[in-house]
Amino acid sequence: MNITKADNPVLILVDIQKGFDDLNYWGGQRNNLNAEENAADLLRLWRENNLPVFHIKHCSVIPASPLNEANEGNEFKEIVAPAAGETIIRKNVNSAFIGTNLKEQLDNAKIPILVIAGLTTDHCVSTTTRMAGNFSFDTFLVSDATATFNKKGPDGQNYPAELIHETALASLNEEFAKIVTTDFIKQRLK
């Protein structure tokens, strides 16, 4: 699987929203604190090359969630805020393909290659990536432009964010997506 500008790849930024700044709500600690900066680098590259960008916004149906539309946390982080003309897809489940017209828009634009980044690695990023792979898109997941939080297991054991992140990537690698870095993408689209 390769990627070039001529392929007209789409950048899909998943749930890079202010509500994820509430560390206590999501698990207390987070890995990859540079994920948003790396996503912003990718976004700049896509804009410079006039390539398609899709911003995914999670609109939680849980009133207390920082990602509920009634809360300020629902807003995109400024570092990757959508520009005029960039597509915004609103969802209320983990996959950006469920209950939205994302697949239809990608199919209509004849886009075969997706580059995915965002929050969180083991939830919405993973679910969206799995479905992209199942829909036979050539999918690249940018490991250093994604992040997650500590998780508690059913027995109360605390699992560190970096472990959750790495195991989520390992589960996706070569079955649903090619796991790459920001630099890998930048080198191929310069």
PDB file of C-alpha atoms in Angstrom:
ATOM      1  CA  MET A   1       0.000   0.000   0.000  1.00  0.00           C
ATOM      2  CA  ASN A   2       1.440   3.344  -1.071  1.00  0.00           C
ATOM      3  CA  ILE A   3       0.253   6.928  -0.999  1.00  0.00           C
ATOM      4  CA  THR A   4       0.945   9.943  -3.214  1.00  0.00           C
ATOM      5  CA  LYS A   5      -0.708  13.309  -3.896  1.00  0.00           C
ATOM      6  CA  ALA A   6      -1.969  11.935  -7.205  1.00  0.00           C
ATOM      7  CA  ASP A   7      -4.068   9.405  -5.271  1.00  0.00           C
ATOM      8  CA  ASN A   8      -6.134  12.324  -3.860  1.00  0.00           C
ATOM      9  CA  PRO A   9      -6.144  10.801  -0.349  1.00  0.00           C
ATOM     10  CA  VAL A  10      -8.624  12.140   2.169  1.00  0.00           C
ATOM     11  CA  LEU A  11      -7.548  13.211   5.652  1.00  0.00           C
ATOM     12  CA  ILE A  12     -10.068  12.179   8.300  1.00  0.00           C
ATOM     13  CA  LEU A  13      -9.604  13.945  11.639  1.00  0.00           C
ATOM     14  CA  VAL A  14     -11.626  12.094  14.250  1.00  0.00           C
ATOM     15  CA  ASP A  15     -13.034  13.894  17.299  1.00  0.00           C
ATOM     16  CA  ILE A  16     -10.230  16.363  17.984  1.00  0.00           C
ATOM     17  CA  GLN A  17     -12.467  18.276  20.368  1.00  0.00           C
ATOM     18  CA  LYS A  18     -11.980  20.452  23.437  1.00  0.00           C
ATOM     19  CA  GLY A  19     -13.828  17.996  25.684  1.00  0.00           C
ATOM     20  CA  PHE A  20     -10.836  15.656  25.597  1.00  0.00           C
ATOM     21  CA  ASP A  21      -8.869  18.202  27.636  1.00  0.00           C
ATOM     22  CA  ASP A  22     -10.844  17.026  30.708  1.00  0.00           C
ATOM     23  CA  LEU A  23      -8.324  14.349  31.741  1.00  0.00           C
ATOM     24  CA  ASN A  24     -10.201  13.293  34.871  1.00  0.00           C
ATOM     25  CA  TYR A  25     -13.370  12.528  32.915  1.00  0.00           C
ATOM     26  CA  TRP A  26     -11.525  10.285  30.455  1.00  0.00           C
ATOM     27  CA  GLY A  27      -9.182   8.346  32.734  1.00  0.00           C
ATOM     28  CA  GLY A  28      -6.711  10.629  34.465  1.00  0.00           C
ATOM     29  CA  GLN A  29      -3.717  10.368  32.155  1.00  0.00           C
ATOM     30  CA  ARG A  30      -3.169  10.541  28.429  1.00  0.00           C
ATOM     31  CA  ASN A  31      -0.404   9.458  26.105  1.00  0.00           C
ATOM     32  CA  ASN A  32       1.053  11.194  23.059  1.00  0.00           C
ATOM     33  CA  LEU A  33       0.637  14.824  24.098  1.00  0.00           C
ATOM     34  CA  ASN A  34       1.825  15.926  20.643  1.00  0.00           C
ATOM     35  CA  ALA A  35      -1.007  14.192  18.792  1.00  0.00           C
ATOM     36  CA  GLU A  36      -2.904  17.414  18.031  1.00  0.00           C
ATOM     37  CA  GLU A  37       0.263  19.134  16.776  1.00  0.00           C
ATOM     38  CA  ASN A  38       0.964  16.216  14.457  1.00  0.00           C
ATOM     39  CA  ALA A  39      -2.640  16.248  13.244  1.00  0.00           C
ATOM     40  CA  ALA A  40      -2.289  19.996  12.607  1.00  0.00           C
ATOM     41  CA  ASP A  41       0.861  19.317  10.536  1.00  0.00           C
ATOM     42  CA  LEU A  42      -1.102  16.844   8.448  1.00  0.00           C
ATOM     43  CA  LEU A  43      -3.967  19.308   8.064  1.00  0.00           C
ATOM     44  CA  ARG A  44      -1.564  22.029   6.841  1.00  0.00           C
ATOM     45  CA  LEU A  45      -0.108  19.577   4.322  1.00  0.00           C
ATOM     46  CA  TRP A  46      -3.577  18.638   3.032  1.00  0.00           C
ATOM     47  CA  ARG A  47      -4.577  22.291   2.716  1.00  0.00           C
ATOM     48  CA  GLU A  48      -1.344  23.237   0.915  1.00  0.00           C
ATOM     49  CA  ASN A  49      -2.003  20.463  -1.605  1.00  0.00           C
ATOM     50  CA  ASN A  50      -5.764  21.113  -1.949  1.00  0.00           C
ATOM     51  CA  LEU A  51      -6.568  17.581  -0.840  1.00  0.00           C
ATOM     52  CA  PRO A  52      -9.922  16.635   0.735  1.00  0.00           C
ATOM     53  CA  VAL A  53     -10.378  16.913   4.508  1.00  0.00           C
ATOM     54  CA  PHE A  54     -13.174  15.495   6.654  1.00  0.00           C
ATOM     55  CA  HIS A  55     -13.583  16.630  10.269  1.00  0.00           C
ATOM     56  CA  ILE A  56     -15.478  14.184  12.461  1.00  0.00           C
ATOM     57  CA  LYS A  57     -17.284  15.563  15.519  1.00  0.00           C
ATOM     58  CA  HIS A  58     -18.585  13.344  18.284  1.00  0.00           C
ATOM     59  CA  CYS A  59     -21.929  14.651  19.599  1.00  0.00           C
ATOM     60  CA  SER A  60     -22.500  12.559  22.694  1.00  0.00           C
ATOM     61  CA  VAL A  61     -26.069  11.803  23.698  1.00  0.00           C
ATOM     62  CA  ILE A  62     -24.949  11.690  27.361  1.00  0.00           C
ATOM     63  CA  PRO A  63     -25.822  15.085  28.879  1.00  0.00           C
ATOM     64  CA  ALA A  64     -22.866  15.074  31.314  1.00  0.00           C
ATOM     65  CA  SER A  65     -20.312  14.201  28.614  1.00  0.00           C
ATOM     66  CA  PRO A  66     -17.876  16.973  27.721  1.00  0.00           C
ATOM     67  CA  LEU A  67     -18.642  16.044  24.079  1.00  0.00           C
ATOM     68  CA  ASN A  68     -22.388  16.684  24.368  1.00  0.00           C
ATOM     69  CA  GLU A  69     -23.479  19.457  21.994  1.00  0.00           C
ATOM     70  CA  ALA A  70     -24.713  21.551  24.941  1.00  0.00           C
ATOM     71  CA  ASN A  71     -21.172  21.665  26.339  1.00  0.00           C
ATOM     72  CA  GLU A  72     -18.234  23.784  25.164  1.00  0.00           C
ATOM     73  CA  GLY A  73     -16.151  20.620  24.938  1.00  0.00           C
ATOM     74  CA  ASN A  74     -18.103  19.658  21.821  1.00  0.00           C
ATOM     75  CA  GLU A  75     -16.192  22.294  19.841  1.00  0.00           C
ATOM     76  CA  PHE A  76     -13.166  21.401  17.724  1.00  0.00           C
ATOM     77  CA  LYS A  77      -9.770  22.286  19.153  1.00  0.00           C
ATOM     78  CA  GLU A  78      -8.506  25.484  17.540  1.00  0.00           C
ATOM     79  CA  ILE A  79      -5.306  23.834  16.287  1.00  0.00           C
ATOM     80  CA  VAL A  80      -7.337  21.758  13.790  1.00  0.00           C
ATOM     81  CA  ALA A  81     -10.499  23.838  13.440  1.00  0.00           C
ATOM     82  CA  PRO A  82     -12.248  23.332  10.098  1.00  0.00           C
ATOM     83  CA  ALA A  83     -11.740  25.929   7.388  1.00  0.00           C
ATOM     84  CA  ALA A  84     -14.523  27.125   5.110  1.00  0.00           C
ATOM     85  CA  GLY A  85     -15.505  24.400   2.668  1.00  0.00           C
ATOM     86  CA  GLU A  86     -14.078  21.495   4.675  1.00  0.00           C
ATOM     87  CA  THR A  87     -16.582  18.761   5.417  1.00  0.00           C
ATOM     88  CA  ILE A  88     -17.844  18.223   8.969  1.00  0.00           C
ATOM     89  CA  ILE A  89     -19.464  14.905   9.842  1.00  0.00           C
ATOM     90  CA  ARG A  90     -21.414  14.712  13.115  1.00  0.00           C
ATOM     91  CA  LYS A  91     -21.833  11.352  14.811  1.00  0.00           C
ATOM     92  CA  ASN A  92     -23.041  10.021  18.165  1.00  0.00           C
ATOM     93  CA  VAL A  93     -21.509   6.530  18.094  1.00  0.00           C
ATOM     94  CA  ASN A  94     -17.905   5.328  17.821  1.00  0.00           C
ATOM     95  CA  SER A  95     -17.753   4.883  14.051  1.00  0.00           C
ATOM     96  CA  ALA A  96     -17.773   7.869  11.712  1.00  0.00           C
ATOM     97  CA  PHE A  97     -19.524   5.592   9.191  1.00  0.00           C
ATOM     98  CA  ILE A  98     -22.591   4.721  11.322  1.00  0.00           C
ATOM     99  CA  GLY A  99     -25.565   7.062  11.056  1.00  0.00           C
ATOM    100  CA  THR A 100     -23.679   9.433   8.725  1.00  0.00           C
ATOM    101  CA  ASN A 101     -23.169   9.841   4.997  1.00  0.00           C
ATOM    102  CA  LEU A 102     -19.361   9.548   5.207  1.00  0.00           C
ATOM    103  CA  LYS A 103     -19.109   6.421   3.040  1.00  0.00           C
ATOM    104  CA  GLU A 104     -21.486   7.863   0.465  1.00  0.00           C
ATOM    105  CA  GLN A 105     -19.447  11.068   0.241  1.00  0.00           C
ATOM    106  CA  LEU A 106     -16.185   9.135  -0.135  1.00  0.00           C
ATOM    107  CA  ASP A 107     -17.700   6.840  -2.763  1.00  0.00           C
ATOM    108  CA  ASN A 108     -19.203   9.753  -4.718  1.00  0.00           C
ATOM    109  CA  ALA A 109     -15.814  11.496  -4.741  1.00  0.00           C
ATOM    110  CA  LYS A 110     -14.157   8.210  -5.808  1.00  0.00           C
ATOM    111  CA  ILE A 111     -11.658   8.424  -2.936  1.00  0.00           C
ATOM    112  CA  PRO A 112      -9.944   5.066  -2.324  1.00  0.00           C
ATOM    113  CA  ILE A 113      -7.327   6.158   0.231  1.00  0.00           C
ATOM    114  CA  LEU A 114      -7.984   7.383   3.778  1.00  0.00           C
ATOM    115  CA  VAL A 115      -5.500   8.840   6.256  1.00  0.00           C
ATOM    116  CA  ILE A 116      -6.930   8.792   9.783  1.00  0.00           C
ATOM    117  CA  ALA A 117      -5.822  10.683  12.890  1.00  0.00           C
ATOM    118  CA  GLY A 118      -7.582  11.801  16.062  1.00  0.00           C
ATOM    119  CA  LEU A 119      -8.973  10.856  19.433  1.00  0.00           C
ATOM    120  CA  THR A 120      -9.138   8.310  20.921  1.00  0.00           C
ATOM    121  CA  THR A 121      -6.998   5.510  19.551  1.00  0.00           C
ATOM    122  CA  ASP A 122      -8.947   2.635  21.092  1.00  0.00           C
ATOM    123  CA  HIS A 123     -12.464   4.009  20.623  1.00  0.00           C
ATOM    124  CA  CYS A 124     -13.624   6.181  17.741  1.00  0.00           C
ATOM    125  CA  VAL A 125     -10.328   6.091  15.831  1.00  0.00           C
ATOM    126  CA  SER A 126     -10.190   2.291  16.068  1.00  0.00           C
ATOM    127  CA  THR A 127     -13.848   1.763  15.185  1.00  0.00           C
ATOM    128  CA  THR A 128     -13.688   4.137  12.218  1.00  0.00           C
ATOM    129  CA  THR A 129     -10.438   2.520  11.025  1.00  0.00           C
ATOM    130  CA  ARG A 130     -11.895  -0.982  11.308  1.00  0.00           C
ATOM    131  CA  MET A 131     -14.921  -0.026   9.242  1.00  0.00           C
ATOM    132  CA  ALA A 132     -12.755   1.758   6.665  1.00  0.00           C
ATOM    133  CA  GLY A 133     -10.763  -1.434   6.258  1.00  0.00           C
ATOM    134  CA  ASN A 134     -13.930  -3.518   6.060  1.00  0.00           C
ATOM    135  CA  PHE A 135     -15.239  -1.199   3.340  1.00  0.00           C
ATOM    136  CA  SER A 136     -11.995  -1.919   1.415  1.00  0.00           C
ATOM    137  CA  PHE A 137     -10.541   1.579   1.614  1.00  0.00           C
ATOM    138  CA  ASP A 138      -6.734   1.691   1.578  1.00  0.00           C
ATOM    139  CA  THR A 139      -6.378   3.041   5.099  1.00  0.00           C
ATOM    140  CA  PHE A 140      -3.411   4.654   6.800  1.00  0.00           C
ATOM    141  CA  LEU A 141      -3.629   5.288  10.547  1.00  0.00           C
ATOM    142  CA  VAL A 142      -1.173   7.889  11.849  1.00  0.00           C
ATOM    143  CA  SER A 143       0.098   6.560  15.180  1.00  0.00           C
ATOM    144  CA  ASP A 144       1.671   9.784  16.462  1.00  0.00           C
ATOM    145  CA  ALA A 145      -1.399  11.848  15.537  1.00  0.00           C
ATOM    146  CA  THR A 146      -3.650   9.736  17.766  1.00  0.00           C
ATOM    147  CA  ALA A 147      -3.866   9.383  21.541  1.00  0.00           C
ATOM    148  CA  THR A 148      -5.877   7.815  24.317  1.00  0.00           C
ATOM    149  CA  PHE A 149      -6.319   7.689  28.084  1.00  0.00           C
ATOM    150  CA  ASN A 150      -5.761   5.277  30.952  1.00  0.00           C
ATOM    151  CA  LYS A 151      -8.455   2.612  31.227  1.00  0.00           C
ATOM    152  CA  LYS A 152      -9.733   0.572  34.154  1.00  0.00           C
ATOM    153  CA  GLY A 153     -10.332  -3.111  33.542  1.00  0.00           C
ATOM    154  CA  PRO A 154     -13.365  -5.020  34.873  1.00  0.00           C
ATOM    155  CA  ASP A 155     -11.320  -6.020  37.922  1.00  0.00           C
ATOM    156  CA  GLY A 156     -10.391  -2.393  38.651  1.00  0.00           C
ATOM    157  CA  GLN A 157      -6.842  -2.706  37.346  1.00  0.00           C
ATOM    158  CA  ASN A 158      -5.556   0.530  35.824  1.00  0.00           C
ATOM    159  CA  TYR A 159      -3.997   0.164  32.361  1.00  0.00           C
ATOM    160  CA  PRO A 160      -1.702   2.980  31.224  1.00  0.00           C
ATOM    161  CA  ALA A 161      -2.665   5.055  28.207  1.00  0.00           C
ATOM    162  CA  GLU A 162       0.470   4.143  26.255  1.00  0.00           C
ATOM    163  CA  LEU A 163      -0.285   0.420  26.644  1.00  0.00           C
ATOM    164  CA  ILE A 164      -3.893   0.947  25.507  1.00  0.00           C
ATOM    165  CA  HIS A 165      -2.640   3.008  22.535  1.00  0.00           C
ATOM    166  CA  GLU A 166      -0.012   0.462  21.472  1.00  0.00           C
ATOM    167  CA  THR A 167      -2.324  -2.558  21.760  1.00  0.00           C
ATOM    168  CA  ALA A 168      -5.055  -0.760  19.794  1.00  0.00           C
ATOM    169  CA  LEU A 169      -2.556  -0.002  17.019  1.00  0.00           C
ATOM    170  CA  ALA A 170      -1.282  -3.595  17.084  1.00  0.00           C
ATOM    171  CA  SER A 171      -4.845  -4.883  16.679  1.00  0.00           C
ATOM    172  CA  LEU A 172      -5.379  -2.708  13.605  1.00  0.00           C
ATOM    173  CA  ASN A 173      -1.978  -3.136  11.971  1.00  0.00           C
ATOM    174  CA  GLU A 174      -1.971  -4.812   8.550  1.00  0.00           C
ATOM    175  CA  GLU A 175      -5.505  -6.143   8.965  1.00  0.00           C
ATOM    176  CA  PHE A 176      -7.509  -2.926   8.867  1.00  0.00           C
ATOM    177  CA  ALA A 177      -4.838  -0.313   8.140  1.00  0.00           C
ATOM    178  CA  LYS A 178      -1.193   0.423   7.621  1.00  0.00           C
ATOM    179  CA  ILE A 179       0.117   2.056  10.800  1.00  0.00           C
ATOM    180  CA  VAL A 180       2.378   4.989   9.917  1.00  0.00           C
ATOM    181  CA  THR A 181       3.830   8.179  11.409  1.00  0.00           C
ATOM    182  CA  THR A 182       3.299  11.811  10.520  1.00  0.00           C
ATOM    183  CA  ASP A 183       6.780  11.901   8.959  1.00  0.00           C
ATOM    184  CA  PHE A 184       5.950   8.890   6.768  1.00  0.00           C
ATOM    185  CA  ILE A 185       2.948  10.733   5.334  1.00  0.00           C
ATOM    186  CA  LYS A 186       4.791  14.053   4.971  1.00  0.00           C
ATOM    187  CA  GLN A 187       7.635  12.439   3.037  1.00  0.00           C
ATOM    188  CA  ARG A 188       5.238  10.953   0.532  1.00  0.00           C
ATOM    189  CA  LEU A 189       3.029  14.005   0.015  1.00  0.00           C
ATOM    190  CA  LYS A 190       5.665  16.758  -0.166  1.00  0.00           C
TER     191      LYS A 190
END
